[in-house]
XYZ file of C-alpha atoms in Angstrom:
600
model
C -2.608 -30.344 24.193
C -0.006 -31.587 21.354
C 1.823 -29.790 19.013
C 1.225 -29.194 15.686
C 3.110 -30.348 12.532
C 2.995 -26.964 10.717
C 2.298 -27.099 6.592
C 4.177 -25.366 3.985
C 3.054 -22.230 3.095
C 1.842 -22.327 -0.738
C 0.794 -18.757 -2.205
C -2.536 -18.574 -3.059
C -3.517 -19.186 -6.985
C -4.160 -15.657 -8.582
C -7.237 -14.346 -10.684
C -6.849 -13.388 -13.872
C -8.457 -10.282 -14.845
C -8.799 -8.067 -17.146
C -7.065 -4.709 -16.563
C -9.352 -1.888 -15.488
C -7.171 0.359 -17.761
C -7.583 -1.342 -20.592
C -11.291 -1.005 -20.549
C -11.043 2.639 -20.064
C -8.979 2.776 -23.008
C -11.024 1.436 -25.316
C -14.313 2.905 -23.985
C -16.565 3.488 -26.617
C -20.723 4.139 -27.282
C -21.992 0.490 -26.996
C -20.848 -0.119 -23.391
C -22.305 -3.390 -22.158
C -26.303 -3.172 -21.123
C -27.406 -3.038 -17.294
C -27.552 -6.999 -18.163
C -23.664 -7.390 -17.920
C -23.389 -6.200 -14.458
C -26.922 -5.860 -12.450
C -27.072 -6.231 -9.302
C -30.199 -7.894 -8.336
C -33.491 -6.267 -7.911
C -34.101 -6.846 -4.079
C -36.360 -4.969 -1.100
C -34.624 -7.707 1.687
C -31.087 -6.935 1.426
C -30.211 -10.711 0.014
C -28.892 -10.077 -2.860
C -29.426 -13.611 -4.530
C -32.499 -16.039 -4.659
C -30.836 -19.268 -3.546
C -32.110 -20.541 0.494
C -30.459 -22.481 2.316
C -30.903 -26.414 2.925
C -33.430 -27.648 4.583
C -33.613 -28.262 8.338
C -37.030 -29.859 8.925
C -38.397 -27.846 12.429
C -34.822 -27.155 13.621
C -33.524 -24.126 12.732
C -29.437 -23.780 12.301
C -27.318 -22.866 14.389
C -23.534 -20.619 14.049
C -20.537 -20.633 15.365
C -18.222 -18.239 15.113
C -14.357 -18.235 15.637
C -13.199 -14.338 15.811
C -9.817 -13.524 16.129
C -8.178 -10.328 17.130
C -6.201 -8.540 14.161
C -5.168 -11.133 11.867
C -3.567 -11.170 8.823
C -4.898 -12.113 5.458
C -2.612 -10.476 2.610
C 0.776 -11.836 4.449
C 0.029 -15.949 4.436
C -0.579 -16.097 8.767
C -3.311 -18.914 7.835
C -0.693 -20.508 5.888
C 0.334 -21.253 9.141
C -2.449 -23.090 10.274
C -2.785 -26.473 9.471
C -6.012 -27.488 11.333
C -7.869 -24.455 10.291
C -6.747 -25.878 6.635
C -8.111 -28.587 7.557
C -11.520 -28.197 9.323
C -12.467 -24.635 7.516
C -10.582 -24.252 4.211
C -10.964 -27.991 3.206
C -14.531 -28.245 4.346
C -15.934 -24.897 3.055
C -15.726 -21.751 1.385
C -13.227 -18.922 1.651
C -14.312 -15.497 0.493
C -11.454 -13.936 -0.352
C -13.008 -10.716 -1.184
C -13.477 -10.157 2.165
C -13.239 -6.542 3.786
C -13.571 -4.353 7.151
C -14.765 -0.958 6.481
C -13.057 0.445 8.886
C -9.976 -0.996 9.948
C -10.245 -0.712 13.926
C -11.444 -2.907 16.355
C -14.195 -1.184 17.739
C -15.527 0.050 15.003
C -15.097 -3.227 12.763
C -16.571 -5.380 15.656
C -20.137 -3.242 15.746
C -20.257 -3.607 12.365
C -20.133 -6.790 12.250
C -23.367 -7.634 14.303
C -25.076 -4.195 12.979
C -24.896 -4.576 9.660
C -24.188 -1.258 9.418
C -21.515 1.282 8.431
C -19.339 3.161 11.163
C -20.809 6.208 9.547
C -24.455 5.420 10.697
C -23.343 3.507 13.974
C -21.030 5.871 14.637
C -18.495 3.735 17.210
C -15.433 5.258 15.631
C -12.964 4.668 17.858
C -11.260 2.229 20.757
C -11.802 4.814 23.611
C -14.117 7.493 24.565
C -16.002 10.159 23.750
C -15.883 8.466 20.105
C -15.770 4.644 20.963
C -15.576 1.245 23.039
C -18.059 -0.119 24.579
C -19.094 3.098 26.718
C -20.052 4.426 23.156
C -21.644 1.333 21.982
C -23.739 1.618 25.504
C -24.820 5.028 25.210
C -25.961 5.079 21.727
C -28.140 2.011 22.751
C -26.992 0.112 19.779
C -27.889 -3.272 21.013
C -31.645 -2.711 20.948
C -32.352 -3.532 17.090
C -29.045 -5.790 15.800
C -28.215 -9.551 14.813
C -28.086 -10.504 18.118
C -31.322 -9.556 19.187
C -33.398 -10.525 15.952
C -31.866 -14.197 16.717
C -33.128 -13.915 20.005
C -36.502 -12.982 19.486
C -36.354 -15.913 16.713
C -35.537 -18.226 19.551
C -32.127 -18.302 19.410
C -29.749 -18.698 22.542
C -26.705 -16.404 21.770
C -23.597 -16.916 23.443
C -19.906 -15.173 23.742
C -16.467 -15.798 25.199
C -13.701 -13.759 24.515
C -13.179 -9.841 23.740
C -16.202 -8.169 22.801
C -14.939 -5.051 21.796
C -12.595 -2.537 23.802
C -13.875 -0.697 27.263
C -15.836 -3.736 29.084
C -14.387 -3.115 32.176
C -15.204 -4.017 35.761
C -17.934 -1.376 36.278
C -19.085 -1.950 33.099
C -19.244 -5.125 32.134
C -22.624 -6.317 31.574
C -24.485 -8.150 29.134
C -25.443 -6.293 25.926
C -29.069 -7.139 25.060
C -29.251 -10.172 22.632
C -27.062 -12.071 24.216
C -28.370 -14.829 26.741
C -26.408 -13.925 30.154
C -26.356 -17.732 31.208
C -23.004 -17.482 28.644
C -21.402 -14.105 28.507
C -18.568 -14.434 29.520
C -16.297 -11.293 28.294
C -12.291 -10.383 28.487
C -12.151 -7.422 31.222
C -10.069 -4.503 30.862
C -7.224 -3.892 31.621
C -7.024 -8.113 31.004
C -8.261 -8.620 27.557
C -5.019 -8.409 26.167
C -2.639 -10.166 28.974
C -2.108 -14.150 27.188
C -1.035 -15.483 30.705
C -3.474 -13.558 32.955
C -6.857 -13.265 31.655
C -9.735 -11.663 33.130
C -13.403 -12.762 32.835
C -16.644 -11.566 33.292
C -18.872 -14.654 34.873
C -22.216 -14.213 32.736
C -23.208 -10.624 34.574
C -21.313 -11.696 37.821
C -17.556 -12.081 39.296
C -14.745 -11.159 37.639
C -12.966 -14.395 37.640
C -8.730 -14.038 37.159
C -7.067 -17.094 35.597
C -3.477 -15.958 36.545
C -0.876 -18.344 34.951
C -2.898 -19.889 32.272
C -2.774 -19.347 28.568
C -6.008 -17.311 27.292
C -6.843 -19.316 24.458
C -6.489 -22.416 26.358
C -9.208 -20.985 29.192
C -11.104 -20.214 26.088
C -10.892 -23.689 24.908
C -11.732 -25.074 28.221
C -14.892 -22.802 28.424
C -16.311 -23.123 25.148
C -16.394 -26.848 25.697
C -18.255 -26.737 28.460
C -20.378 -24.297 27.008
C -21.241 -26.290 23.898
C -22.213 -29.337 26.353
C -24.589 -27.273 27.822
C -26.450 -25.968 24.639
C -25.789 -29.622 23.258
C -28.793 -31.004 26.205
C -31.475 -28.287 24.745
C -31.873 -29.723 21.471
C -34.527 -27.716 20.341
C -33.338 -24.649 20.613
C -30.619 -23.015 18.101
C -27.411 -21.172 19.075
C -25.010 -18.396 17.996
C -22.138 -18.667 19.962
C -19.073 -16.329 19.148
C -15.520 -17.810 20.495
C -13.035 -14.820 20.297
C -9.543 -15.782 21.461
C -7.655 -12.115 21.512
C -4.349 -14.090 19.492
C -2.442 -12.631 17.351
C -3.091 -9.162 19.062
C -0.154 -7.457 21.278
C -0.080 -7.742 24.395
C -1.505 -4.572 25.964
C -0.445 -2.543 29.103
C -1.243 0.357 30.985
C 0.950 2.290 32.437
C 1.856 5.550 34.236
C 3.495 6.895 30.510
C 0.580 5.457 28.349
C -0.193 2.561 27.159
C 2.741 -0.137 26.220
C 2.521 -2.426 23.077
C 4.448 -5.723 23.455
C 4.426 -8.812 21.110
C 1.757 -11.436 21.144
C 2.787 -14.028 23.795
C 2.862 -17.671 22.587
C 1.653 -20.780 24.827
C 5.119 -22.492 25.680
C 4.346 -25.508 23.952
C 4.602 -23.372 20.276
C 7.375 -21.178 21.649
C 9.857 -23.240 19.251
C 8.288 -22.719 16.148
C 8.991 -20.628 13.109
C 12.411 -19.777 14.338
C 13.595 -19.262 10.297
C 10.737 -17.594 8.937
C 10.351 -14.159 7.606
C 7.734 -11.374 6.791
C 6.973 -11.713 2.741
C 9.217 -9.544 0.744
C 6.334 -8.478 -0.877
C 6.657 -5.642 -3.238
C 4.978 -2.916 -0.739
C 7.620 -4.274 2.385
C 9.581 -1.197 3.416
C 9.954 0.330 -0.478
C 12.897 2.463 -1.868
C 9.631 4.910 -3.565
C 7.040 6.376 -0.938
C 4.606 8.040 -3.379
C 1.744 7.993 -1.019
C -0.432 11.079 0.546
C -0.555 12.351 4.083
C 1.339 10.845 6.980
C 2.160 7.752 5.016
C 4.358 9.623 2.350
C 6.451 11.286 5.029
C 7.794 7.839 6.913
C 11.261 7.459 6.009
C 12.652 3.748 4.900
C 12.965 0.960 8.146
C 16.011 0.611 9.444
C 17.872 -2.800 9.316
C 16.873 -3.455 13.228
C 13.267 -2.738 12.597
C 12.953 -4.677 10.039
C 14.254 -7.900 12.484
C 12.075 -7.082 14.881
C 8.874 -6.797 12.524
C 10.637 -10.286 11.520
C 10.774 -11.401 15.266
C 6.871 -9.923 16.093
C 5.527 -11.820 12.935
C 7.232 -15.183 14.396
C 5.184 -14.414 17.501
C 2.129 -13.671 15.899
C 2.260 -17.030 14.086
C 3.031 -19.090 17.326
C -0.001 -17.265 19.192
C -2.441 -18.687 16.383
C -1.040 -22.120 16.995
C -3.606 -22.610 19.912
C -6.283 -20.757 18.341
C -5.634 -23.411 15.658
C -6.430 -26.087 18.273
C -8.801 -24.708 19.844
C -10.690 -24.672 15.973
C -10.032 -29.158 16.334
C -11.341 -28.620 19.494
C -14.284 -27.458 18.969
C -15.536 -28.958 15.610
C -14.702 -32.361 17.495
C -17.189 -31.347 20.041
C -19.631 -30.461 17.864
C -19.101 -33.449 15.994
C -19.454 -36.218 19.183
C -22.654 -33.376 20.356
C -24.304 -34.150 17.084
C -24.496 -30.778 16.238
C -21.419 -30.443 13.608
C -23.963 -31.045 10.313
C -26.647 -28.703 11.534
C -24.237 -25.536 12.174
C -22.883 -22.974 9.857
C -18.967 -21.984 11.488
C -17.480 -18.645 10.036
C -13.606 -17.599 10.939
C -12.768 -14.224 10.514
C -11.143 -11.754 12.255
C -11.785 -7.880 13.199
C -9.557 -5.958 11.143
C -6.088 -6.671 9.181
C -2.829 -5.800 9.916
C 0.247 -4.438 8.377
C 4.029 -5.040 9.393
C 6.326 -2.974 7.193
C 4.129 -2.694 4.414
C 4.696 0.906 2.554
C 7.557 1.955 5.464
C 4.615 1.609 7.887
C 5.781 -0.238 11.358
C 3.151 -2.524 12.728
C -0.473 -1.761 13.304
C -3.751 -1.226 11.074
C -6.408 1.977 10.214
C -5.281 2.396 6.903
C -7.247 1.548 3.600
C -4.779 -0.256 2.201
C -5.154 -4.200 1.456
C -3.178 -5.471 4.321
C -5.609 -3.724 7.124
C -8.685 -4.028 5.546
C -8.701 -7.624 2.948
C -8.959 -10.054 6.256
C -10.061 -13.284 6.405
C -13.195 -15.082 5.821
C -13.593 -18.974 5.861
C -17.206 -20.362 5.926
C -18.513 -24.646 6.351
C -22.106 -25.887 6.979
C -25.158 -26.637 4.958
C -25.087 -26.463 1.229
C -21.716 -24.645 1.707
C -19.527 -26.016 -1.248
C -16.061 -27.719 -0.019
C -12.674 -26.677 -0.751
C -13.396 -23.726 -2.518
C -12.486 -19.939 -3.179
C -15.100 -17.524 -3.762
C -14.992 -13.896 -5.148
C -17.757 -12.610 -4.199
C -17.305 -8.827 -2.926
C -18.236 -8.870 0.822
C -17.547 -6.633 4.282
C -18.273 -7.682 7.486
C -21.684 -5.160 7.050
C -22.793 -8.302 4.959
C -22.538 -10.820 8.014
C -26.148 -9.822 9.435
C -28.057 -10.645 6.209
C -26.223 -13.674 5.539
C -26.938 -15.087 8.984
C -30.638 -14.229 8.748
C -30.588 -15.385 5.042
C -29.023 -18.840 6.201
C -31.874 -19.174 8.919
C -34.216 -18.212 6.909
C -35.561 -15.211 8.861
C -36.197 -11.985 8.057
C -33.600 -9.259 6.786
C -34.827 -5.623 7.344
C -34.527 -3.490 4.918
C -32.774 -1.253 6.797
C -29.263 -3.007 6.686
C -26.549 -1.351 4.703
C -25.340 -4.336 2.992
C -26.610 -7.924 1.122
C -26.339 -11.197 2.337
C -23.257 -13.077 1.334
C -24.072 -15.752 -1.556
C -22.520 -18.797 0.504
C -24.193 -21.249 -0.652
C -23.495 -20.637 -4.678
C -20.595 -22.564 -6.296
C -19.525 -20.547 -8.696
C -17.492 -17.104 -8.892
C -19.737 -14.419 -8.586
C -18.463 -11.370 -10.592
C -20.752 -9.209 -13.052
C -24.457 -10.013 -12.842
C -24.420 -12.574 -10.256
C -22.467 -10.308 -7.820
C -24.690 -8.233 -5.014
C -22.353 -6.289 -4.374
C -19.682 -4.152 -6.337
C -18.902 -1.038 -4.635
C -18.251 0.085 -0.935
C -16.867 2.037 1.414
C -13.589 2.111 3.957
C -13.720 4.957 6.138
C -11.605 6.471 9.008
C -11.889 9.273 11.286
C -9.116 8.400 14.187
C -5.499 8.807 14.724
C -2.842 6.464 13.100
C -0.256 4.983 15.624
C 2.194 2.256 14.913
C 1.855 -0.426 18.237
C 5.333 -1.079 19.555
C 6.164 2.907 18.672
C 5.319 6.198 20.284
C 4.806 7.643 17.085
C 0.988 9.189 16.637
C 0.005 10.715 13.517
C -3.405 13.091 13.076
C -4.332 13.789 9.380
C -5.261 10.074 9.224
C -9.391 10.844 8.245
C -9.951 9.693 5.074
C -12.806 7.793 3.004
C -12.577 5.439 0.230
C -14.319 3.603 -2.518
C -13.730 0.085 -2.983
C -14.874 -1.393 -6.381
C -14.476 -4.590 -7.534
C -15.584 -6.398 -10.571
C -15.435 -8.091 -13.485
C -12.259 -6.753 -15.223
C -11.129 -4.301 -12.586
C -10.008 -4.022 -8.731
C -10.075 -0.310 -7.874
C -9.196 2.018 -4.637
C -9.757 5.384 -4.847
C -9.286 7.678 -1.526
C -10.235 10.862 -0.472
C -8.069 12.070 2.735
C -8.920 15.062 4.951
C -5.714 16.868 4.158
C -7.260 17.341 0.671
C -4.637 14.550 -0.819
C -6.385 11.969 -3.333
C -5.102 9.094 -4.357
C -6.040 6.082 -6.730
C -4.742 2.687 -7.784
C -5.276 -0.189 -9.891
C -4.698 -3.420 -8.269
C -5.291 -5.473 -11.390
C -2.121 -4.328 -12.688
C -0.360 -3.011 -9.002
C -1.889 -5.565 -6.823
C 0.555 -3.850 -3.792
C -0.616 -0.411 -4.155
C 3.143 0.923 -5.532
C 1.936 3.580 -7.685
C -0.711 6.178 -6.919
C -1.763 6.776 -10.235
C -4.614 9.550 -9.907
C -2.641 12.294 -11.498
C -2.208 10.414 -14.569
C -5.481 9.068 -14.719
C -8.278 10.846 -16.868
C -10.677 12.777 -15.162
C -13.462 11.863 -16.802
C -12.837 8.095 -15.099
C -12.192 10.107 -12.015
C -15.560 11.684 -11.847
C -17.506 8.656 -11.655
C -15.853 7.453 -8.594
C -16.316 10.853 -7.070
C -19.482 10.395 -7.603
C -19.635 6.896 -6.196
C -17.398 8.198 -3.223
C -20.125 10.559 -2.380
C -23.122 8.457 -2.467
C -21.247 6.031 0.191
C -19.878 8.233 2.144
C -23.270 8.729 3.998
C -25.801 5.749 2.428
C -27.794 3.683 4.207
C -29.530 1.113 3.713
C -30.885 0.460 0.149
C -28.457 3.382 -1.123
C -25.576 1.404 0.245
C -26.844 -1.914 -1.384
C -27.416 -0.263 -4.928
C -25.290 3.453 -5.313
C -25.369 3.433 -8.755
C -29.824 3.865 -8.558
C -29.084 7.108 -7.124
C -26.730 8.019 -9.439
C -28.648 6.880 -12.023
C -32.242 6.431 -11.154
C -34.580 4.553 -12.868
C -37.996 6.649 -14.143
C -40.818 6.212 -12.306
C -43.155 4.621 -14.915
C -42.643 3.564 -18.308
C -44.590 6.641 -19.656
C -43.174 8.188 -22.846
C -42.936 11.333 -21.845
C -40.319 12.492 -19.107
C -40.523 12.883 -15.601
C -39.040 16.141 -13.730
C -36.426 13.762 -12.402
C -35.214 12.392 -16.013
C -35.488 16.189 -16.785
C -32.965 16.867 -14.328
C -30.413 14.417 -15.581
C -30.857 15.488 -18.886
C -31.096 12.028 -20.389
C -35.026 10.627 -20.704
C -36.022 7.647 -21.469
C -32.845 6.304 -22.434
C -31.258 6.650 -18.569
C -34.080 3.785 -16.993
C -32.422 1.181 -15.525
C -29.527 1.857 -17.690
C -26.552 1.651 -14.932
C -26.231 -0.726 -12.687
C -22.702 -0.546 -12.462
C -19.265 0.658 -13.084
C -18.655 -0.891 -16.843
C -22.377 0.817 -17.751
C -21.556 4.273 -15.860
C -18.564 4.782 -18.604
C -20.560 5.130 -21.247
C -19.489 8.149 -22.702
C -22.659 9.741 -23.361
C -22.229 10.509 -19.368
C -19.324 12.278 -19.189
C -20.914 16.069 -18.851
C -23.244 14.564 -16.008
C -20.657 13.323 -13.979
C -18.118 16.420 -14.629
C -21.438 18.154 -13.691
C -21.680 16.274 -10.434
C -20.233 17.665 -6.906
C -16.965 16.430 -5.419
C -16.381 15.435 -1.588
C -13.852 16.815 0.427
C -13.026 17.451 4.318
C -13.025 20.839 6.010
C -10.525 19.735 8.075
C -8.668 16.680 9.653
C -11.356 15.966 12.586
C -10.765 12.859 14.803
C -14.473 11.544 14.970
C -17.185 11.441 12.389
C -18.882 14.963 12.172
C -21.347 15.051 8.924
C -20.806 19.162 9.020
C -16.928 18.541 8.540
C -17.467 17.357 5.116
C -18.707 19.597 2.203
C -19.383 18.969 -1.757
C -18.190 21.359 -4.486
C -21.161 22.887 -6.331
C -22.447 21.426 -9.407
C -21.224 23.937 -12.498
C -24.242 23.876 -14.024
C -27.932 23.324 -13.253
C -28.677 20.038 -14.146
């Protein structure tokens, strides 16, 4: 394989917006109508109208590069020329793209669940609370994405890490996926770059001592695509997931050892000047922020070069995950299957490297762990462009089923993605506004011994037209909330100073998603706010009990309508959420709500 000629980074053009504050400020009685932010009436979880192209008899197929902890908020696709050139070039990137909750495990299940780690409950790498022993046990591979391809007709396919724990005696096929083409990373392998460790679809562990993971990937996936290539009636999924720009991972007799991302040799040479970005969050002189983050002192000079030094590795590891991207497309392309597939790159979870004094790792809320990457080509997909459309990786389900144009149960926790519109998607065009990040595990910093427990938190995530809000709720009883129209690096925690009449509608929000599902994750603001039963004059017991009649149908929708100040009693009326105690795994009895103050 050559080398590639690496392209200068260029930062990527900001959105105006309005500031959130601003609106607060001038809040007044004739706040917009439902009409100015709606999210669309829907019992199918798409969230738009628009289908996709289409395909005669032939149904689509997907492919799906997945990387292992990768960067969005500090420029590592920068640094990827032929994923420029292939994905970003030829398609869409969503760059309101989130994990929910910023872990492997837990990120990965939600990905082909559609579901929140509250309600599939995989909340961790390792047992009792996650991997793949947890993802076994709780049977959740009888009724997911995978499976509702399959029964569609689809031949799904994987190489690569699935998600932590397949190991040797455990290492067989979840359901869904066809077993002529699993062929997993084994522990304690999936994380060695020059001695990987496969399962053979259900059969030998197969060691490929000396050669570079992603190339064996490469090599495979070829091979694989030649062989779906001869059925041509039958659509694919398959998922490529090279374990770059992860550490290395080791176990040992004192634990388990973090060591940089390893590098094929032939990118070994590269990046030998560059730096993290200074951005305004790297290793601050003010720490302002709740819990164990507020208590990390300032990085010392030598950390900071070696955050320098690990960032320089994690950019040369992508450099054959970029090939293997040529690769592929080019075999998809001379298999005359390139125009009839839909291929998504995205990654698992972010990461952070110095960001807020915090070393190098993820499970925070913050942007850098969970904004991560999300670059979409195929049918109908428009070329070249940005999108910002809100969107987790809880939407990927519905948009795949929207895209084939099969079925999306009702019971998924989140819309389809609108991939196929060309336009930005904010205010009454947007499915989605509001979600949740949530986190129930220890924080640890990879490279470090250092473990930290009150680390159980849950957020709201809302972002619209006009504002670009986080709002957190940890178990230690800490809150914190920021702006990032106007402190896009999270510098300032601003919830003392913030009015608490703003503050009680995202408590409300916050407790709506902390446990949704389904519709109530699609649409929060309906129970909130919801709409009378019939259009009768007189008022139902439930309009009764918000106090507002007639005048409260259908009028919320979202956040700009909910600040109408004709709600302020209701919300200060509402209960707040809070954690009996830090916990390290998702127990619905550890959290509690304040009583209302009055009857409603």
């Amino acid at each position: 394989m050559k080398s590639t000629t690496i392209l200068a980074a260029l930062p990527c053009a900001s959105l105006l917006l309005l500031s959130f504050s601003q609106i607060v400020a001038a809040q007044t009685e004739d706040i917009p109508s439902a009409e100015a932010g709606a999210l669309p009436t829907n019992n199918h979880g798409h969230g738009h109208s628009s289908r996709p192209p289409h395909h005669g008899d032939q149904k689509p197929n997907f492919l799906v590069f997945l990387t292992d902890d990768q960067d969005r908020r500090i420029n590592s696709l920068d640094y990827q020329p032929l994923v420029q050139k292939y994905l970003r070039n030829q398609g869409t990137e969503f760059t309101n793209y989130f994990t929910t909750t910023a872990m492997c495990c837990p990120s990965r299940v939600s990905l082909w669940s559609g579901q929140f780690a509250h309600n599939h409950n995989v909340t961790d790498e390792s047992p009792p609370h996650g991997s793949y022993t947890k993802f076994v046990s709780q049977k959740l591979d009888q009724n997911w994405l995978p499976t509702w391809l399959q029964q569609a007709g689809y031949s799904n396919n994987y190489i690569g890490k699935f998600i932590n724990g397949v190991s040797p005696t455990l290492k067989q096929a979840p359901k869904g996926f066809d077993t002529a083409h699993w062929e997993p990373l084994v522990a304690p392998n999936i994380y060695t770059f020059y001695d990987p460790v496969f399962s053979i679809n259900n059969g030998p562990l197969t060691s490929y001592k000396g050669l570079y993971q992603t190339d064996v990937i490469s090599d495979k996936s070829v091979e694989i695509l030649d062989t779906l290539a001869k059925n041509t009636s039958q659509p694919f999924l398959f998922v490529i997931s090279p374990t770059a720009p992860h550490d290395e991972v080791w176990i040992t007799g004192n634990g388990t050892l973090f060591t940089p991302p390893v590098p094929a040799k032939r990118h070994e040479h590269l990046f030998k000047d560059v730096k993290i970005p200074r951005h305004p969050n790297f290793n601050p002189k003010h720490n302002d922020k709740p819990s164990w983050v507020g208590t990390l002192p300032r990085l010392t000079e030598s950390q900071v070069s070696a955050l320098d030094d690990k960032y320089r590795a994690r950019l040369q590891s992508l450099q054959a995950t970029d090939e293997l991207v040529e690769r592929i497309i080019k075999r998809l392309e001379h298999n005359n299957q390139l125009d009839n597939t839909y291929i998504v790159y995205t990654t698992d979870n972010g990461y952070h490297l110095g960001t807020h004094r915090m070393y190098a790792g993820k499970q925070t809320a913050y942007e850098e762990d969970t904004n991560i990457p999300f670059i979409i080509r195929g049918p109908g997909v428009a070329k070249g462009k940005k999108s910002n459309a809100v969107a987790t990786h809880t939407h990927f389900p519905a948009t795949v089923l929207h895209l084939a144009n099969l079925p999306v149960p009702d019971s998924l926790d989140a819309h389809s993605i609108p991939v196929l519109e060309n336009k930005a998607v904010y205010g009454k065009d947007q499915p989605t506004e509001a979600f949740s990040v949530e986190f129930w595990s220890q924080a640890f910093m990879e490279n470090t011994t250092a473990r930290f427990d009150a680390n159980t938190y849950k957020s709201v995530r809302l972002i619209g037209q006009g504002y670009n809000l986080l709002y957190t709720v940890w178990c230690t009883g800490e809150k914190e909330y920021y702006d990032l129209v106007e402190d896009p690096f999270q510098i300032k925690n601003i919830y003392k100073s913030t009015k608490p009449a703003f503050l009680n509608r995202l408590d409300a929000l916050l407790n709506v998603l902390r446990t949704c599902k389904g519709p109530t994750c699609r649409d929060p603001w309906a129970v909130i706010h919801p709409a009378k039963p019939s259009s009768s004059s007189s008022s139902s017991s439930a309009d009764k009990g918000h106090g507002h009649g007639k005048e409260h149908k259908n009028s919320v929708r979202s956040l700009k309508d909910a600040l109408n100040k004709k709600f302020d009693k209701y919300y200060a009326e509402l209960p707040k959420f809070a954690f009996k105690e830090c916990l390290h795994y998702y127990n619905p009895t550890n959290e509690e709500t304040a009583p209302r103050h009055t009857e409603l």
